[in-house]
PDB file of C-alpha atoms in Angstrom:
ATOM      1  CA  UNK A 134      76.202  78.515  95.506  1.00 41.00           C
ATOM      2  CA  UNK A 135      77.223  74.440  94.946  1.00 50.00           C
ATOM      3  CA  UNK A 136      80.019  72.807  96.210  1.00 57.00           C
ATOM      4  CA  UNK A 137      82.331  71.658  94.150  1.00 60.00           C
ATOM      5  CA  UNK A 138      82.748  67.882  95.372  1.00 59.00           C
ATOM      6  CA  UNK A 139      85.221  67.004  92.702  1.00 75.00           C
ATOM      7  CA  UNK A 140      87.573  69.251  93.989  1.00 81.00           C
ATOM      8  CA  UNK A 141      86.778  68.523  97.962  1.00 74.00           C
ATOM      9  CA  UNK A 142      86.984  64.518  97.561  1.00 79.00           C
ATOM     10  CA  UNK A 143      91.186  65.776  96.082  1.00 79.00           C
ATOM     11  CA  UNK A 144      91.860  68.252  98.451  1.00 85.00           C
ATOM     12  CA  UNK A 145      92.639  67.145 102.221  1.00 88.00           C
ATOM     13  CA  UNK A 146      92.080  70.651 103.255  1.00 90.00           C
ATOM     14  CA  UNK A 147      88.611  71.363 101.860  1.00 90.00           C
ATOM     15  CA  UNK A 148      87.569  67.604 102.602  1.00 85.00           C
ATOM     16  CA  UNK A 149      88.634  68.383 106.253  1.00 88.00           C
ATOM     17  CA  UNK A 150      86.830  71.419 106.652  1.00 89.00           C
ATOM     18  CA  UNK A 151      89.609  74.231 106.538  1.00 91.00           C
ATOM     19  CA  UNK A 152      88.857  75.514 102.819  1.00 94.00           C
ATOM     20  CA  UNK A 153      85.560  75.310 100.973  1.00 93.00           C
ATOM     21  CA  UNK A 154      85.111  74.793  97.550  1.00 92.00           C
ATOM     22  CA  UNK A 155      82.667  76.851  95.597  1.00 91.00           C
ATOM     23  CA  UNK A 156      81.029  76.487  91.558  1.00 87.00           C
ATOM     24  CA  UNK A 157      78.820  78.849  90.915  1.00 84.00           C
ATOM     25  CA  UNK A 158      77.607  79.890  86.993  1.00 83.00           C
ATOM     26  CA  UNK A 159      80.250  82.164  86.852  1.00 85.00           C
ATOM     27  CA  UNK A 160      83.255  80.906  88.497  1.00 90.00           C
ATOM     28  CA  UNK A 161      85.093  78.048  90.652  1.00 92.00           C
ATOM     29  CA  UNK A 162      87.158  79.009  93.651  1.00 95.00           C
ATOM     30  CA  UNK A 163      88.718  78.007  96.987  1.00 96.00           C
ATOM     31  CA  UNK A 164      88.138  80.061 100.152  1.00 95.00           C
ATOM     32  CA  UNK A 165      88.746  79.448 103.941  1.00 95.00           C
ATOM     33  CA  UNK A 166      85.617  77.954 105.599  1.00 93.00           C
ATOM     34  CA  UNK A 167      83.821  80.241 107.778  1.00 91.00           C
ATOM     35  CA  UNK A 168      85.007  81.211 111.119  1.00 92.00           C
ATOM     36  CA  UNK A 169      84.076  83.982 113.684  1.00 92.00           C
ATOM     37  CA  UNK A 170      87.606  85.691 113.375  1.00 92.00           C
ATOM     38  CA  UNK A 171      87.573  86.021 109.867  1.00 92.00           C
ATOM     39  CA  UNK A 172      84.059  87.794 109.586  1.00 91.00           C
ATOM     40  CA  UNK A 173      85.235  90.994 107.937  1.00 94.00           C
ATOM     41  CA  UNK A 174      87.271  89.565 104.868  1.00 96.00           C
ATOM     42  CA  UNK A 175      85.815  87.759 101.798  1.00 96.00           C
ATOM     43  CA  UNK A 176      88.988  85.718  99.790  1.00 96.00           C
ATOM     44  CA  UNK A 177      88.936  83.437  96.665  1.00 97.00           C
ATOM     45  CA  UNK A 178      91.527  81.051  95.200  1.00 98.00           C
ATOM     46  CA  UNK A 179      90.130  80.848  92.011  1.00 97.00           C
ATOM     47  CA  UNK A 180      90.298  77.505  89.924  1.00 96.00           C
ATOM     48  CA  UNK A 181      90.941  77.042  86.005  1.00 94.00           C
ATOM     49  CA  UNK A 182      87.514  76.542  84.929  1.00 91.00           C
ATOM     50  CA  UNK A 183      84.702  79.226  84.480  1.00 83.00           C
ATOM     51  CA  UNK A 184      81.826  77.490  86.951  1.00 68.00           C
ATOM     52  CA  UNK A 185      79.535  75.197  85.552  1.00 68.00           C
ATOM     53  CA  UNK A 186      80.370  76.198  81.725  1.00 65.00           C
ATOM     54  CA  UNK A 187      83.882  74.546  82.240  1.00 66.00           C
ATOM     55  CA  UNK A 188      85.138  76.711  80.407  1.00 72.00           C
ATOM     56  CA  UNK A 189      88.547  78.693  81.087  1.00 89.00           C
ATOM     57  CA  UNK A 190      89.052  80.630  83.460  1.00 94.00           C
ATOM     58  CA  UNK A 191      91.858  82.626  83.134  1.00 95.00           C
ATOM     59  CA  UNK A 192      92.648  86.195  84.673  1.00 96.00           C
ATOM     60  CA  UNK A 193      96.081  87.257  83.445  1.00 95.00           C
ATOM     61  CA  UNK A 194      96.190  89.854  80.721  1.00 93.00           C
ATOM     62  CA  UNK A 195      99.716  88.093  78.982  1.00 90.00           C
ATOM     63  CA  UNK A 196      97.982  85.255  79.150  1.00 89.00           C
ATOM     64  CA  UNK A 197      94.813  85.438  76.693  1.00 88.00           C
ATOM     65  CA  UNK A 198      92.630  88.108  74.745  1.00 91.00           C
ATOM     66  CA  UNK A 199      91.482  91.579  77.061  1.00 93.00           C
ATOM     67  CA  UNK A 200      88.197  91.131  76.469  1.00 93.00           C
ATOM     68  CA  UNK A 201      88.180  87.496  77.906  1.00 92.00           C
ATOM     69  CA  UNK A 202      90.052  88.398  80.828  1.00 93.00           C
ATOM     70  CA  UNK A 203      87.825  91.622  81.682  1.00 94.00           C
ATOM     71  CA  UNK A 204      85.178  89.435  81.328  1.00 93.00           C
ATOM     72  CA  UNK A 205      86.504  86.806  83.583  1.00 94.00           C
ATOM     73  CA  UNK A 206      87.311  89.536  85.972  1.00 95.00           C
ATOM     74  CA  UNK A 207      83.687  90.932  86.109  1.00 94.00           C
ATOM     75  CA  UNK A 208      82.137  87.148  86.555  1.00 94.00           C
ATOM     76  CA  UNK A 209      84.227  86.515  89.592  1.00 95.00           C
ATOM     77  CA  UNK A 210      83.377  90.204  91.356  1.00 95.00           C
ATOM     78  CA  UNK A 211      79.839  89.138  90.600  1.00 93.00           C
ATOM     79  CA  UNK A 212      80.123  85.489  92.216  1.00 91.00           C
ATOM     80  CA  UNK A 213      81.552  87.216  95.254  1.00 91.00           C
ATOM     81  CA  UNK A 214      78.871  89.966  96.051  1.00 91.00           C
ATOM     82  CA  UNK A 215      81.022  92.404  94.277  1.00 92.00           C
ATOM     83  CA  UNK A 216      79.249  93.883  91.304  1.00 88.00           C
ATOM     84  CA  UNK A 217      80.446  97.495  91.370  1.00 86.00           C
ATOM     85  CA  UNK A 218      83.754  96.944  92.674  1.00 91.00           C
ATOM     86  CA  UNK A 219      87.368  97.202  90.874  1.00 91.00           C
ATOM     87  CA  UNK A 220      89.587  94.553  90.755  1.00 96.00           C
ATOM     88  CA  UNK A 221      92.856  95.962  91.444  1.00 97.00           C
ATOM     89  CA  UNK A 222      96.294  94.058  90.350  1.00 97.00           C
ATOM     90  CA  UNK A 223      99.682  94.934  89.442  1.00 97.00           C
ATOM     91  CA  UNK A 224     102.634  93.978  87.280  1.00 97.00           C
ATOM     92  CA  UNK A 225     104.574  91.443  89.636  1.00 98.00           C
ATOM     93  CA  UNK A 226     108.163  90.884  89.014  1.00 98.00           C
ATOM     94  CA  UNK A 227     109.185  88.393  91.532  1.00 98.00           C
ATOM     95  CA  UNK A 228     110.477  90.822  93.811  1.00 98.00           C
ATOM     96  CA  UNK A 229     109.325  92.440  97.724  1.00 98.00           C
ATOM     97  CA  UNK A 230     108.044  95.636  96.314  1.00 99.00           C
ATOM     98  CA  UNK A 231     104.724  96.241  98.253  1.00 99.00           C
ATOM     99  CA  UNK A 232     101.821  98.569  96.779  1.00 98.00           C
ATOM    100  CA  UNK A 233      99.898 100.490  99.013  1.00 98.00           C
ATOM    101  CA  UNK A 234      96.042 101.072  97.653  1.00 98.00           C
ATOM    102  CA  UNK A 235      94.457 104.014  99.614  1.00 97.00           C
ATOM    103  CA  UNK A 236      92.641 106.807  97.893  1.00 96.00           C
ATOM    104  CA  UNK A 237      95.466 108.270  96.305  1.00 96.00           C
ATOM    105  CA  UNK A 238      96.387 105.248  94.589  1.00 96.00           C
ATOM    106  CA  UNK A 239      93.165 104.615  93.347  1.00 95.00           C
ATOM    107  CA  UNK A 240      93.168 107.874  92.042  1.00 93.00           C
ATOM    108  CA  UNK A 241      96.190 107.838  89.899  1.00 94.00           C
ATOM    109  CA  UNK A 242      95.615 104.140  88.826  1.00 93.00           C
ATOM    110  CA  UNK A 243      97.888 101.258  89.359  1.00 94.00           C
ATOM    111  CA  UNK A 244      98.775 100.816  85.623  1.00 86.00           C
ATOM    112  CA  UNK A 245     102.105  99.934  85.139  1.00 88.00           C
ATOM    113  CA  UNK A 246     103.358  99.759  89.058  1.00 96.00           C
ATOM    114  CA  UNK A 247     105.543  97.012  89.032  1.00 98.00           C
ATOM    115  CA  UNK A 248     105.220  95.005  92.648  1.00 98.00           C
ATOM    116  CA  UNK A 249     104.334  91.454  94.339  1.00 99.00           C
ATOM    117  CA  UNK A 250     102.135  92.492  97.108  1.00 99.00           C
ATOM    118  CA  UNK A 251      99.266  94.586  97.920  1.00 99.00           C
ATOM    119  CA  UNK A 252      97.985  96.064 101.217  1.00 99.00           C
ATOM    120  CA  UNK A 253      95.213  98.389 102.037  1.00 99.00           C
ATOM    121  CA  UNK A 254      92.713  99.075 104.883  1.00 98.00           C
ATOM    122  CA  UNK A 255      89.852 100.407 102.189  1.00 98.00           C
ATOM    123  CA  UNK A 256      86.833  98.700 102.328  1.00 96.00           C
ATOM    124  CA  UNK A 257      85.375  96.841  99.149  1.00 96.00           C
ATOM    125  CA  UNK A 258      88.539  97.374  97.253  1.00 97.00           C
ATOM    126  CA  UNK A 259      89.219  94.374  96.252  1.00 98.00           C
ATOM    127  CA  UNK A 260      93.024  93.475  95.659  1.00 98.00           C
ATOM    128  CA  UNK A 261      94.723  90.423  93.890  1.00 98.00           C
ATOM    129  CA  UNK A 262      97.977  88.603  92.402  1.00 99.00           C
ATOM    130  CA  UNK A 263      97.944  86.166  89.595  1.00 98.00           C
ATOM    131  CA  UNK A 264      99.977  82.959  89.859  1.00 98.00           C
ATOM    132  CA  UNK A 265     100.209  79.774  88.284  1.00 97.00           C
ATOM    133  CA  UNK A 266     102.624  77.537  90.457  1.00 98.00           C
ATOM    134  CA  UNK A 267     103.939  80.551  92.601  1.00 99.00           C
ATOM    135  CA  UNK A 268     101.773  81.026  96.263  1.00 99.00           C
ATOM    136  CA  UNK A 269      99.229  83.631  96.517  1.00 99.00           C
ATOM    137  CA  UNK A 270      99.306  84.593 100.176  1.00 99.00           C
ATOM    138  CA  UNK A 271      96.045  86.883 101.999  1.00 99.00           C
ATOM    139  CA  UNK A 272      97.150  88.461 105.410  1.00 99.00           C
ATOM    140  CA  UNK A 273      94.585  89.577 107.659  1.00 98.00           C
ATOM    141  CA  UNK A 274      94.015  91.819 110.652  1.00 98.00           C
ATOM    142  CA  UNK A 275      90.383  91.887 112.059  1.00 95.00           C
ATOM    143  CA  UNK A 276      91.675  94.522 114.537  1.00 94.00           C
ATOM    144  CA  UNK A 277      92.870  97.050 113.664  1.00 96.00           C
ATOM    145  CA  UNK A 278      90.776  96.000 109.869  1.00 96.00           C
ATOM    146  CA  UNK A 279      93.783  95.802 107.199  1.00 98.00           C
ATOM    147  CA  UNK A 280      94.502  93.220 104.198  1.00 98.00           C
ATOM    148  CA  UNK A 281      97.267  92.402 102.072  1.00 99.00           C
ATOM    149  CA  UNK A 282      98.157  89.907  99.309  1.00 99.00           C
ATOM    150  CA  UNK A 283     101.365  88.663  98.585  1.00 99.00           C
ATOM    151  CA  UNK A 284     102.950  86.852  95.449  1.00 99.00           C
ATOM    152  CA  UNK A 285     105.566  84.553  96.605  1.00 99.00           C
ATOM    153  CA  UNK A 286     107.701  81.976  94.102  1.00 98.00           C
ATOM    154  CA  UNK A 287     111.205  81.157  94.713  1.00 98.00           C
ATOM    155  CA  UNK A 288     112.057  84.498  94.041  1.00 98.00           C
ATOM    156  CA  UNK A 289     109.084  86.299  96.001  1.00 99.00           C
ATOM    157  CA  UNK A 290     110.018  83.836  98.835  1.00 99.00           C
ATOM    158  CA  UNK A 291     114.223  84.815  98.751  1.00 99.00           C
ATOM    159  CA  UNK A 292     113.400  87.913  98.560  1.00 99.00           C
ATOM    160  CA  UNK A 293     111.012  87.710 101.839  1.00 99.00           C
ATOM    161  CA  UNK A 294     107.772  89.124 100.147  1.00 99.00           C
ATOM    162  CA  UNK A 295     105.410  88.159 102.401  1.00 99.00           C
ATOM    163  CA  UNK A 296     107.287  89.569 105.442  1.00 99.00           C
ATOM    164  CA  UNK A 297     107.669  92.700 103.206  1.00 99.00           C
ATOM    165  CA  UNK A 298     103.766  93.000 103.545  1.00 99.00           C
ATOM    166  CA  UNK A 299     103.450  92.482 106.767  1.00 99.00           C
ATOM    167  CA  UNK A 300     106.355  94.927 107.533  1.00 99.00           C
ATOM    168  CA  UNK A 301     104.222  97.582 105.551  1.00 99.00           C
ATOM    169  CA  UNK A 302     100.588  96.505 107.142  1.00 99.00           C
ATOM    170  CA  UNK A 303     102.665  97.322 110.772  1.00 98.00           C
ATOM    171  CA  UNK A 304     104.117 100.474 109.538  1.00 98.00           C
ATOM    172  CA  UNK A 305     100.129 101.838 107.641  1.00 98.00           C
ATOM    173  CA  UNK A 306      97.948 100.840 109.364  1.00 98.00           C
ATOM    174  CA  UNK A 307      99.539  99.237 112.963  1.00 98.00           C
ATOM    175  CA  UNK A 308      98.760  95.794 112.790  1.00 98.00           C
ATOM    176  CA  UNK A 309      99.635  93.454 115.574  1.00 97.00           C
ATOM    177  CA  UNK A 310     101.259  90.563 113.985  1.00 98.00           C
ATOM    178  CA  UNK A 311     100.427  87.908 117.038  1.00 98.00           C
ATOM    179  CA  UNK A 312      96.734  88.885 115.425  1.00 96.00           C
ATOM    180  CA  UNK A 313      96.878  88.674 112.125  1.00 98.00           C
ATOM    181  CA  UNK A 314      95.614  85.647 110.126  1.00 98.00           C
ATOM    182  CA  UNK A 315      97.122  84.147 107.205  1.00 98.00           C
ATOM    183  CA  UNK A 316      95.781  82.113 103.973  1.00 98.00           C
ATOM    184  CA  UNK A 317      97.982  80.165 101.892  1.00 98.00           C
ATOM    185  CA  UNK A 318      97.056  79.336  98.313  1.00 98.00           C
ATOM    186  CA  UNK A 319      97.962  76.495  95.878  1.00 98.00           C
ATOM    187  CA  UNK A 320     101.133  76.459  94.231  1.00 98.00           C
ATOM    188  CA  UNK A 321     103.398  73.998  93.377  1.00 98.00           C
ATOM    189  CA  UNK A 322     104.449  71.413  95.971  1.00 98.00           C
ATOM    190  CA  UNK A 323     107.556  70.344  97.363  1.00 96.00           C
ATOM    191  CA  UNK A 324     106.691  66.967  95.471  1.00 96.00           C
ATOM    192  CA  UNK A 325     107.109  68.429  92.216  1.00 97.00           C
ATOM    193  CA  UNK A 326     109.764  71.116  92.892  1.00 98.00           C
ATOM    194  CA  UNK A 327     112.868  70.099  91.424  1.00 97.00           C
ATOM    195  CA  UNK A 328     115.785  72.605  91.583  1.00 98.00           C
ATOM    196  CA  UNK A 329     119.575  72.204  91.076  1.00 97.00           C
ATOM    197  CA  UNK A 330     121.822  74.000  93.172  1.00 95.00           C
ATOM    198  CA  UNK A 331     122.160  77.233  91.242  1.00 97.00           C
ATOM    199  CA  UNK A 332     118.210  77.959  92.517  1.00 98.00           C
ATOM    200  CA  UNK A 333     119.045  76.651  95.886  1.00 98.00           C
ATOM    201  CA  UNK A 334     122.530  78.024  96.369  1.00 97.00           C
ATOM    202  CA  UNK A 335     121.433  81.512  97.109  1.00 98.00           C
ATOM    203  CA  UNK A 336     118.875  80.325 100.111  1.00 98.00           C
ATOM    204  CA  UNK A 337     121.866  78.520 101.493  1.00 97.00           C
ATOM    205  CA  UNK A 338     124.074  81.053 101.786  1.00 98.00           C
ATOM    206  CA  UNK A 339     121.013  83.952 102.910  1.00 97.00           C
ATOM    207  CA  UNK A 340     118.830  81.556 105.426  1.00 98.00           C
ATOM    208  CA  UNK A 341     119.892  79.375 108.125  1.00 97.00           C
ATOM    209  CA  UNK A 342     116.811  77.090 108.283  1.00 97.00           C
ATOM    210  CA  UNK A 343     117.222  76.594 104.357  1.00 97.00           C
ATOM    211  CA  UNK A 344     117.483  72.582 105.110  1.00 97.00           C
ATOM    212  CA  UNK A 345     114.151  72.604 106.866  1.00 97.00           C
ATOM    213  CA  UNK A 346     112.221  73.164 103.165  1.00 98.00           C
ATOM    214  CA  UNK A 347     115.313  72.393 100.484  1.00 98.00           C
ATOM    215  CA  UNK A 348     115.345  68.772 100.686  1.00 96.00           C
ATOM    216  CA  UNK A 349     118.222  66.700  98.472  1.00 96.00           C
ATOM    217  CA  UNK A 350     116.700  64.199  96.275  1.00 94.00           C
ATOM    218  CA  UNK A 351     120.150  63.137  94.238  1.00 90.00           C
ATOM    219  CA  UNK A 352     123.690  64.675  94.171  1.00 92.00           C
ATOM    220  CA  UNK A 353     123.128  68.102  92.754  1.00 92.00           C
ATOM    221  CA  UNK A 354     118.845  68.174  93.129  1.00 96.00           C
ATOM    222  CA  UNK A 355     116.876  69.501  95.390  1.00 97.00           C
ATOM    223  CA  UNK A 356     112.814  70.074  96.141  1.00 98.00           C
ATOM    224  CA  UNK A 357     111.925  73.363  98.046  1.00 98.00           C
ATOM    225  CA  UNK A 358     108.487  73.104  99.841  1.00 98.00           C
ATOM    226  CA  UNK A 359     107.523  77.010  99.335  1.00 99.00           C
ATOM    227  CA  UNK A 360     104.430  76.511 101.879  1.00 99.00           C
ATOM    228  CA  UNK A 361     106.842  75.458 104.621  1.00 98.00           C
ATOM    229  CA  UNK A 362     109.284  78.638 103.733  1.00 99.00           C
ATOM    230  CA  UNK A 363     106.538  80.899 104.079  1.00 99.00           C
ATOM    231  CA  UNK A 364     105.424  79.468 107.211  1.00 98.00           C
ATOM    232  CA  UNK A 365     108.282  80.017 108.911  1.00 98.00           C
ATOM    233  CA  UNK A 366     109.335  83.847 107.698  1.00 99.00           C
ATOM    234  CA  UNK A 367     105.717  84.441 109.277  1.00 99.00           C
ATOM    235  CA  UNK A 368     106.501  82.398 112.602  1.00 98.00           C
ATOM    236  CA  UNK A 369     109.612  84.396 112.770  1.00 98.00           C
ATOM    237  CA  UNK A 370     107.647  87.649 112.603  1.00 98.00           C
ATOM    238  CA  UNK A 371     105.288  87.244 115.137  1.00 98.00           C
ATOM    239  CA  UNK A 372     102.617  85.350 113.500  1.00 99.00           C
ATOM    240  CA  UNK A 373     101.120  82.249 115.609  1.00 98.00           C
ATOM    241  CA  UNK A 374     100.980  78.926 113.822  1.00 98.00           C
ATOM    242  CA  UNK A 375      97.588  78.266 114.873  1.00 97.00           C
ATOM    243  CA  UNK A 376      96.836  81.733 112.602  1.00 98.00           C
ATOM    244  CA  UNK A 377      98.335  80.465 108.947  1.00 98.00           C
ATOM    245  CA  UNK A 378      95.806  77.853 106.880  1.00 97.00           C
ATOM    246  CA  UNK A 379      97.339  76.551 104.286  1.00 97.00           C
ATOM    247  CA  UNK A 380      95.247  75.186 100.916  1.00 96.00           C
ATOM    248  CA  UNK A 381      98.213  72.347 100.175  1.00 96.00           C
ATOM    249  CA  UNK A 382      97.237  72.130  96.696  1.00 97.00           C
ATOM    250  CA  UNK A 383      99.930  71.897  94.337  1.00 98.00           C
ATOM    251  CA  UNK A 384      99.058  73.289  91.156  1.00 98.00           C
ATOM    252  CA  UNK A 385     100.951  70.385  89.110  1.00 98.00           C
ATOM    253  CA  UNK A 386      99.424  67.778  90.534  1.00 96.00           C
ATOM    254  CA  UNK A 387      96.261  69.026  90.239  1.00 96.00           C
ATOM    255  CA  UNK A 388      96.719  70.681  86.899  1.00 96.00           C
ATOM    256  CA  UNK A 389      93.310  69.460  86.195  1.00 94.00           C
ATOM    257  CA  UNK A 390      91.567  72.202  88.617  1.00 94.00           C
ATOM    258  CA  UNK A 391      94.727  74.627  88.524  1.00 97.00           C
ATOM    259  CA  UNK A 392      96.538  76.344  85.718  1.00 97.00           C
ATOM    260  CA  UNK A 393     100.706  75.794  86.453  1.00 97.00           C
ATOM    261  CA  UNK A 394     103.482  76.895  84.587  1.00 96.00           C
ATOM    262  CA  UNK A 395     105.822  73.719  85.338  1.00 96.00           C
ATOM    263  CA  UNK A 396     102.921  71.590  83.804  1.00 95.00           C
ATOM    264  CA  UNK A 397     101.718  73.055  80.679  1.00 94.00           C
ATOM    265  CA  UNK A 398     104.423  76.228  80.050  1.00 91.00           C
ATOM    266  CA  UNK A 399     103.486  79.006  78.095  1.00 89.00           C
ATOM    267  CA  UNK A 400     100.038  77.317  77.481  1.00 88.00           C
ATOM    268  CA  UNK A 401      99.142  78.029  81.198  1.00 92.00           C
ATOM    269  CA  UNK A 402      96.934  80.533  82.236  1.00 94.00           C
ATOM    270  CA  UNK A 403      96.859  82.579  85.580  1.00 97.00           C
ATOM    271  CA  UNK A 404      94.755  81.730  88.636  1.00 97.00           C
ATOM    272  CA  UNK A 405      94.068  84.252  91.036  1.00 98.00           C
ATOM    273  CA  UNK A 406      94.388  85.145  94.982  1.00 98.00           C
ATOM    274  CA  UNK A 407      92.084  87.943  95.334  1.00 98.00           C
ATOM    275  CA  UNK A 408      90.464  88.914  99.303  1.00 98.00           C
ATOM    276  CA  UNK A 409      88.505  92.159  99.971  1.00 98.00           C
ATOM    277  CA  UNK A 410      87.361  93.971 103.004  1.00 97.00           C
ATOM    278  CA  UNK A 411      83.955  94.125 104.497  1.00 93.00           C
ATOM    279  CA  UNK A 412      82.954  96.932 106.521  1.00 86.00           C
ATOM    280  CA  UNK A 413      82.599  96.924 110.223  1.00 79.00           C
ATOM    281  CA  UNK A 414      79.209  95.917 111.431  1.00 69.00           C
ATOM    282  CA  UNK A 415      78.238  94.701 107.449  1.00 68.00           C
ATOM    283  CA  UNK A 416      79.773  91.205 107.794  1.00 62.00           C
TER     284      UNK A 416
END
């Protein structure tokens, strides 16, 4: 593997050490620079372009031909060590729905199941959600080992999605969530996410800290900083600053390196937030 400088000389936190930035043959992505804690999880951001090819890159099945996106699919598993594996995704519909993959589920397939988060304590099952301005979210728990992924827009983020994943991590597989650790992806930034009040009415009347990340720009606009929402439904829960990295990368402004639906509409593509578990004692 290269890094990819272009995206690291953008990026505060891959040029400060927090993220890396990765271009291999087959694909460019984003993952959280090494650290002793996070030994047992492998997790990609993935970026619009196919690695050095430049090429696209995208891994939504709405969103291009099946046999491009299948193909896409296989050269990122491959990039990440991950050959033989499965990719497994869902149908997301903005909501807090939260699939569980164990066995059973792999079983009977997850064609069709309509959700915004996955969770599962398998190892080398890898599990993702597609976004293109919304946040992908990986939780982690070293101890006991458990993983989930969360989609979180506006909607994802009203309807507490990411706390609905952590809820169901605690209830499977008892995860401690003073131990958990947390990786936010790029999305769209508060500096390009303009809503009027009929988007922002709704957090004022559910959330009483809706002021800290709805910020009035002019008498009936707002911008909502979805990174800082997410933060704190986590801090709430039990999760330690110190544990959440976020990417701060907004998809728009880097449209360039990211596909985002505010920039280029239904010409965008999806981007990925994909993690998998490593076995104990194979890190």
């Amino acid at each position: 593997m290269s890094g990819d400088t272009e995206v690291a000389d953008v990026v505060p936190s891959v040029r400060e050490g927090h993220f890396d930035a990765w271009l291999t043959d087959e694909a460019a992505y984003l993952a959280p620079a090494p650290r002793p804690e996070m030994a047992g999880l492998r997790c990609a951001f993935t970026l619009r372009y196919a690695g050095r090819s430049g090429l696209g890159f995208n891994l939504g099945f709405d969103r291009g031909p099946r046999h491009e996106v299948l193909a896409n699919r296989r050269r990122l598993l491959h990039a990440l060590g991950m050959d033989k594996a499965t990719l497994c995704t869902v149908r997301q519909v903005h909501s807090n729905a939260v699939c569980v993959v164990d066995e059973q589920a792999l079983t009977n397939g997850l064609a069709g199941i309509e959700t915004d988060a996955l969770v599962t304590a398998l190892p080398h099952v890898p599990i993702g959600v597609l976004a293109a301005d919304c946040l992908p979210i990986v939780l982690y728990s070293a101890h006991p080992r458990a993983l989930g992924v969360a989609h979180a827009g506006r909607m994802g983020t009203y309807h507490q999605v990411v706390l609905a994943a952590l809820k169901v991590m605690q209830q499977q597989f008892a995860i401690n969530p003073s131990q958990i650790r947390v990786m936010i992806g790029p999305g769209i930034g508060g500096c390009c996410y303009d809503l009027d009040h009929r988007a922002i009415d709704p957090f004022r009347e559910r959330f009483a800290d809706w002021e800290s990340y709805c910020l009035p720009q002019k008498p009936g606009l707002w911008t909502m900083d979805l990174v800082r929402a997410n933060r704190a439904q986590l801090q709430a829960a039990g999760v330690p600053s110190a544990h959440i990295r976020s990417l701060d990368m907004c998809t728009v402004c880097h449209c360039a390196h990211l596909f985002s639906h505010r920039a280029e509409r239904e010409a965008a593509g999806r981007g990925m937030g994909m993690a998998v578990l490593l076995p104990e004692g194979q890190e």
